[in-house]
Amino acid sequence: DTEVTQTPKHLVMGMTNKKSLKCEQHMGHRAMYWYKQKAKKPPELMFVYSYEKLSINESVPSRFSPECPNSSLLNLHLHALQPEDSALYLCASSREGVSNEKLFFGSGTQLSVL
Amino acid sequence: GESVGLHLPTLSVQEGDNSIINCAYSNSASDYFIWYKQESGKGPQFIIDIRSNMDKRQGQRVTVLLNKTVKHLSLQIAATQPGDSAVYFCAEARHGGGNMLTFGGGTRLMVKP
């Protein structure tokens, strides 16, 4: 299994809603990532988890809250989002989370904030 | 700040021709580079990578060239097919920087039948 699976594929939420994005991989990877991608732009790193511990937070607003329940799962909890947070949210994983590793990406969750 | 960028936002080629997608990077400390392909509605898909101790690496129908002197990276696709139509991103990382990939701006490749 070489897939990173993200659910849901599409999500529409209001600014007062609370929702969660989910990501799962069964490749035995120990690093997992959240990226944000606006239309026609490159992915931008948000968070990195290595061995289930948050290792990088790229100054992401607190309305985005990551969680790594175990080495196979990664969640992104959303609360009080703004319309400008509408984007494609990509999850990725890599073997160890050290330098010079390729990342494997899921298909993303397309989020619309109304 | 340091950045990775692309010269051409859109490249249109005839089916069967070779394609060359270019990327410039400015961080001289970067020592690992990846090319990703992203089709509409999908996440980035790994194509090929290269480390800074190499200047060329070949895969199936793809070749990556690295010129560290001018900080330039290119992706060559041989015999381009309609299925190659996508946006291509280069990404760079540096040793000791964790595994933080920085993506370039992307080039859309359009293959004409």
Short mmCIF file of C-alpha atoms in Angstrom, two decimals:
data_model
loop_
_atom_site.label_atom_id
_atom_site.label_comp_id
_atom_site.label_asym_id
_atom_site.label_seq_id
_atom_site.Cartn_x
_atom_site.Cartn_y
_atom_site.Cartn_z
CA ASP A 1 0.00 0.00 0.00
CA THR A 2 1.69 3.18 -1.21
CA GLU A 3 -1.22 5.52 -0.70
CA VAL A 4 -1.93 8.45 1.51
CA THR A 5 -5.69 8.63 1.99
CA GLN A 6 -7.45 11.86 2.86
CA THR A 7 -11.06 12.38 3.88
CA PRO A 8 -13.27 14.08 3.06
CA LYS A 9 -12.43 14.96 -0.53
CA HIS A 10 -14.57 18.09 -0.38
CA LEU A 11 -15.74 20.16 2.59
CA VAL A 12 -17.89 23.26 2.82
CA MET A 13 -18.08 24.95 6.20
CA GLY A 14 -19.25 28.18 7.74
CA MET A 15 -17.01 30.46 9.74
CA THR A 16 -18.52 29.30 13.02
CA ASN A 17 -18.26 25.58 12.29
CA LYS A 18 -15.82 23.06 13.71
CA LYS A 19 -14.63 20.37 11.35
CA SER A 20 -11.73 17.95 11.01
CA LEU A 21 -9.66 16.72 8.09
CA LYS A 22 -8.29 13.22 8.29
CA CYS A 23 -5.25 11.55 6.75
CA GLU A 24 -4.09 7.95 6.90
CA GLN A 25 -1.09 6.03 5.57
CA HIS A 26 -0.03 2.41 5.98
CA MET A 27 3.46 2.59 4.55
CA GLY A 28 5.09 2.54 7.98
CA HIS A 29 6.21 6.14 7.55
CA ARG A 30 7.11 7.99 10.72
CA ALA A 31 6.75 11.55 9.43
CA MET A 32 3.52 13.21 8.32
CA TYR A 33 2.85 16.67 6.97
CA TRP A 34 0.08 19.17 6.30
CA TYR A 35 0.40 21.49 3.32
CA LYS A 36 -1.96 24.21 2.12
CA GLN A 37 -2.34 24.92 -1.59
CA LYS A 38 -4.22 27.87 -3.04
CA ALA A 39 -5.41 27.72 -6.64
CA LYS A 40 -2.58 27.95 -9.18
CA LYS A 41 0.01 28.21 -6.41
CA PRO A 42 2.56 25.76 -5.03
CA PRO A 43 1.92 23.82 -1.81
CA GLU A 44 3.00 25.62 1.37
CA LEU A 45 4.11 23.74 4.46
CA MET A 46 1.96 24.08 7.57
CA PHE A 47 2.98 21.37 10.03
CA VAL A 48 5.39 18.45 10.32
CA TYR A 49 5.03 15.52 12.71
CA SER A 50 7.97 13.24 13.26
CA TYR A 51 7.50 10.11 15.36
CA GLU A 52 4.11 11.47 16.45
CA LYS A 53 5.58 14.69 17.82
CA LEU A 54 5.05 18.10 16.27
CA SER A 55 8.45 19.15 14.95
CA ILE A 56 7.60 22.08 12.70
CA ASN A 57 4.81 24.66 12.86
CA GLU A 58 5.20 27.24 10.11
CA SER A 59 3.55 30.03 12.12
CA VAL A 60 0.11 28.69 11.33
CA PRO A 61 -2.86 30.49 13.00
CA SER A 62 -4.32 28.71 16.01
CA ARG A 63 -7.63 28.17 14.22
CA PHE A 64 -5.77 25.23 12.61
CA SER A 65 -4.96 22.54 15.17
CA PRO A 66 -3.06 19.42 14.11
CA GLU A 67 -3.20 16.10 15.90
CA CYS A 68 -1.27 12.88 15.38
CA PRO A 69 -3.05 10.08 17.30
CA ASN A 70 -0.57 7.46 16.06
CA SER A 71 2.04 7.00 13.37
CA SER A 72 -0.56 6.15 10.73
CA LEU A 73 -3.05 8.93 11.35
CA LEU A 74 -2.95 12.70 11.09
CA ASN A 75 -5.82 15.07 11.71
CA LEU A 76 -6.30 18.77 11.17
CA HIS A 77 -8.97 20.35 13.35
CA LEU A 78 -10.56 23.48 11.99
CA HIS A 79 -12.38 26.13 14.00
CA ALA A 80 -13.50 29.69 13.23
CA LEU A 81 -11.95 29.69 9.79
CA GLN A 82 -12.01 32.65 7.44
CA PRO A 83 -13.01 32.66 3.76
CA GLU A 84 -9.34 33.19 2.83
CA ASP A 85 -8.61 29.78 4.37
CA SER A 86 -10.40 28.18 1.43
CA ALA A 87 -7.80 26.01 -0.28
CA LEU A 88 -6.70 22.46 -1.05
CA TYR A 89 -5.26 20.87 2.09
CA LEU A 90 -2.71 18.20 1.33
CA CYS A 91 -1.40 15.53 3.64
CA ALA A 92 1.93 13.85 2.96
CA SER A 93 4.15 11.27 4.60
CA SER A 94 7.80 10.27 4.44
CA ARG A 95 9.86 7.45 5.86
CA GLU A 96 11.74 9.15 8.72
CA GLY A 97 11.24 12.89 8.50
CA VAL A 98 14.93 13.55 8.08
CA SER A 99 16.59 15.51 5.34
CA ASN A 100 16.47 14.46 1.72
CA GLU A 101 13.42 12.23 1.75
CA LYS A 102 10.72 12.14 -0.87
CA LEU A 103 7.23 12.96 0.30
CA PHE A 104 4.18 10.97 -0.73
CA PHE A 105 1.04 13.10 -1.05
CA GLY A 106 -2.64 12.36 -0.73
CA SER A 107 -5.21 13.80 -3.13
CA GLY A 108 -6.18 16.50 -0.71
CA THR A 109 -9.33 17.94 0.82
CA GLN A 110 -10.81 20.86 -1.11
CA LEU A 111 -12.08 23.21 1.59
CA SER A 112 -14.50 26.06 1.03
CA VAL A 113 -15.22 28.46 3.89
CA LEU A 114 -18.38 30.49 3.49
CA GLY B 1 14.39 35.53 1.00
CA GLU B 2 15.48 32.23 -0.44
CA SER B 3 13.14 30.94 -3.10
CA VAL B 4 12.67 28.38 -5.80
CA GLY B 5 11.11 29.66 -9.02
CA LEU B 6 10.30 28.63 -12.54
CA HIS B 7 11.01 30.53 -15.76
CA LEU B 8 7.87 29.60 -17.76
CA PRO B 9 4.38 29.33 -16.32
CA THR B 10 2.94 27.45 -19.34
CA LEU B 11 4.57 25.12 -21.85
CA SER B 12 2.71 23.78 -24.87
CA VAL B 13 4.24 20.90 -26.83
CA GLN B 14 3.19 18.56 -29.61
CA GLU B 15 2.58 14.94 -28.70
CA GLY B 16 5.74 12.96 -29.35
CA ASP B 17 8.07 15.91 -28.90
CA ASN B 18 10.45 16.29 -25.99
CA SER B 19 9.60 18.72 -23.19
CA ILE B 20 11.97 20.72 -21.03
CA ILE B 21 10.75 22.39 -17.85
CA ASN B 22 13.16 24.71 -16.05
CA CYS B 23 13.55 25.80 -12.46
CA ALA B 24 15.87 28.31 -10.80
CA TYR B 25 16.73 28.15 -7.14
CA SER B 26 18.50 30.72 -5.03
CA ASN B 27 19.42 28.83 -1.85
CA SER B 28 23.00 27.69 -2.36
CA ALA B 29 22.63 25.44 0.69
CA SER B 30 20.00 23.33 -1.07
CA ASP B 31 21.28 19.83 -1.64
CA TYR B 32 18.23 17.81 -2.59
CA PHE B 33 15.75 18.47 -5.37
CA ILE B 34 12.52 16.79 -6.41
CA TRP B 35 10.20 17.14 -9.37
CA TYR B 36 6.50 16.58 -8.75
CA LYS B 37 3.63 16.27 -11.22
CA GLN B 38 0.18 17.45 -10.18
CA GLU B 39 -2.89 16.61 -12.24
CA SER B 40 -6.18 18.39 -11.77
CA GLY B 41 -7.93 17.28 -8.58
CA LYS B 42 -4.98 15.26 -7.36
CA GLY B 43 -2.06 15.69 -5.02
CA PRO B 44 1.54 16.08 -6.20
CA GLN B 45 3.01 12.86 -7.54
CA PHE B 46 6.74 12.14 -7.21
CA ILE B 47 8.54 11.96 -10.55
CA ILE B 48 12.27 12.00 -9.88
CA ASP B 49 14.79 13.38 -7.41
CA ILE B 50 18.46 14.31 -7.47
CA ARG B 51 21.05 15.05 -4.82
CA SER B 52 23.59 17.82 -5.13
CA ASN B 53 26.48 15.41 -5.59
CA MET B 54 25.03 14.49 -8.99
CA ASP B 55 24.41 16.57 -12.11
CA LYS B 56 22.15 14.18 -14.00
CA ARG B 57 19.72 11.43 -13.18
CA GLN B 58 17.52 9.42 -15.51
CA GLY B 59 14.24 7.67 -15.00
CA GLN B 60 11.69 6.21 -17.34
CA ARG B 61 11.26 8.87 -20.08
CA VAL B 62 12.41 11.57 -17.65
CA THR B 63 15.80 13.12 -16.97
CA VAL B 64 16.67 15.69 -14.34
CA LEU B 65 19.69 17.94 -14.82
CA LEU B 66 21.25 19.97 -12.03
CA ASN B 67 23.63 22.86 -12.65
CA LYS B 68 24.87 24.04 -9.28
CA THR B 69 27.04 26.76 -10.78
CA VAL B 70 24.04 28.70 -11.99
CA LYS B 71 21.56 27.18 -9.53
CA HIS B 72 19.40 25.70 -12.26
CA LEU B 73 17.34 22.53 -12.41
CA SER B 74 15.53 21.10 -15.41
CA LEU B 75 13.17 18.24 -16.13
CA GLN B 76 13.26 16.65 -19.55
CA ILE B 77 10.39 14.46 -20.69
CA ALA B 78 11.02 12.35 -23.76
CA ALA B 79 8.27 11.61 -26.29
CA THR B 80 5.69 13.65 -24.43
CA GLN B 81 2.26 12.03 -24.20
CA PRO B 82 -1.20 13.47 -23.50
CA GLY B 83 -1.05 11.86 -20.05
CA ASP B 84 1.91 14.10 -19.24
CA SER B 85 -0.36 17.16 -19.25
CA ALA B 86 -0.23 18.53 -15.71
CA VAL B 87 1.42 21.16 -13.55
CA TYR B 88 5.03 20.39 -12.70
CA PHE B 89 6.67 21.66 -9.52
CA CYS B 90 10.29 21.59 -8.54
CA ALA B 91 11.02 21.45 -4.82
CA GLU B 92 14.23 21.87 -2.89
CA ALA B 93 15.49 21.04 0.57
CA ARG B 94 18.71 21.45 2.43
CA HIS B 95 20.56 19.03 4.64
CA GLY B 96 19.96 19.78 8.27
CA GLY B 97 16.76 21.63 7.53
CA GLY B 98 14.55 18.80 8.68
CA ASN B 99 12.50 17.60 5.78
CA MET B 100 11.15 20.97 4.74
CA LEU B 101 10.52 20.98 1.03
CA THR B 102 10.10 24.40 -0.58
CA PHE B 103 8.14 24.31 -3.81
CA GLY B 104 8.67 26.47 -6.86
CA GLY B 105 5.84 28.29 -8.62
CA GLY B 106 4.87 25.52 -11.05
CA THR B 107 4.75 25.13 -14.85
CA ARG B 108 1.68 23.92 -16.68
CA LEU B 109 2.53 21.46 -19.46
CA MET B 110 -0.06 21.17 -22.21
CA VAL B 111 0.34 18.39 -24.77
CA LYS B 112 -1.33 18.92 -28.12
CA PRO B 113 -2.46 15.76 -29.97
#
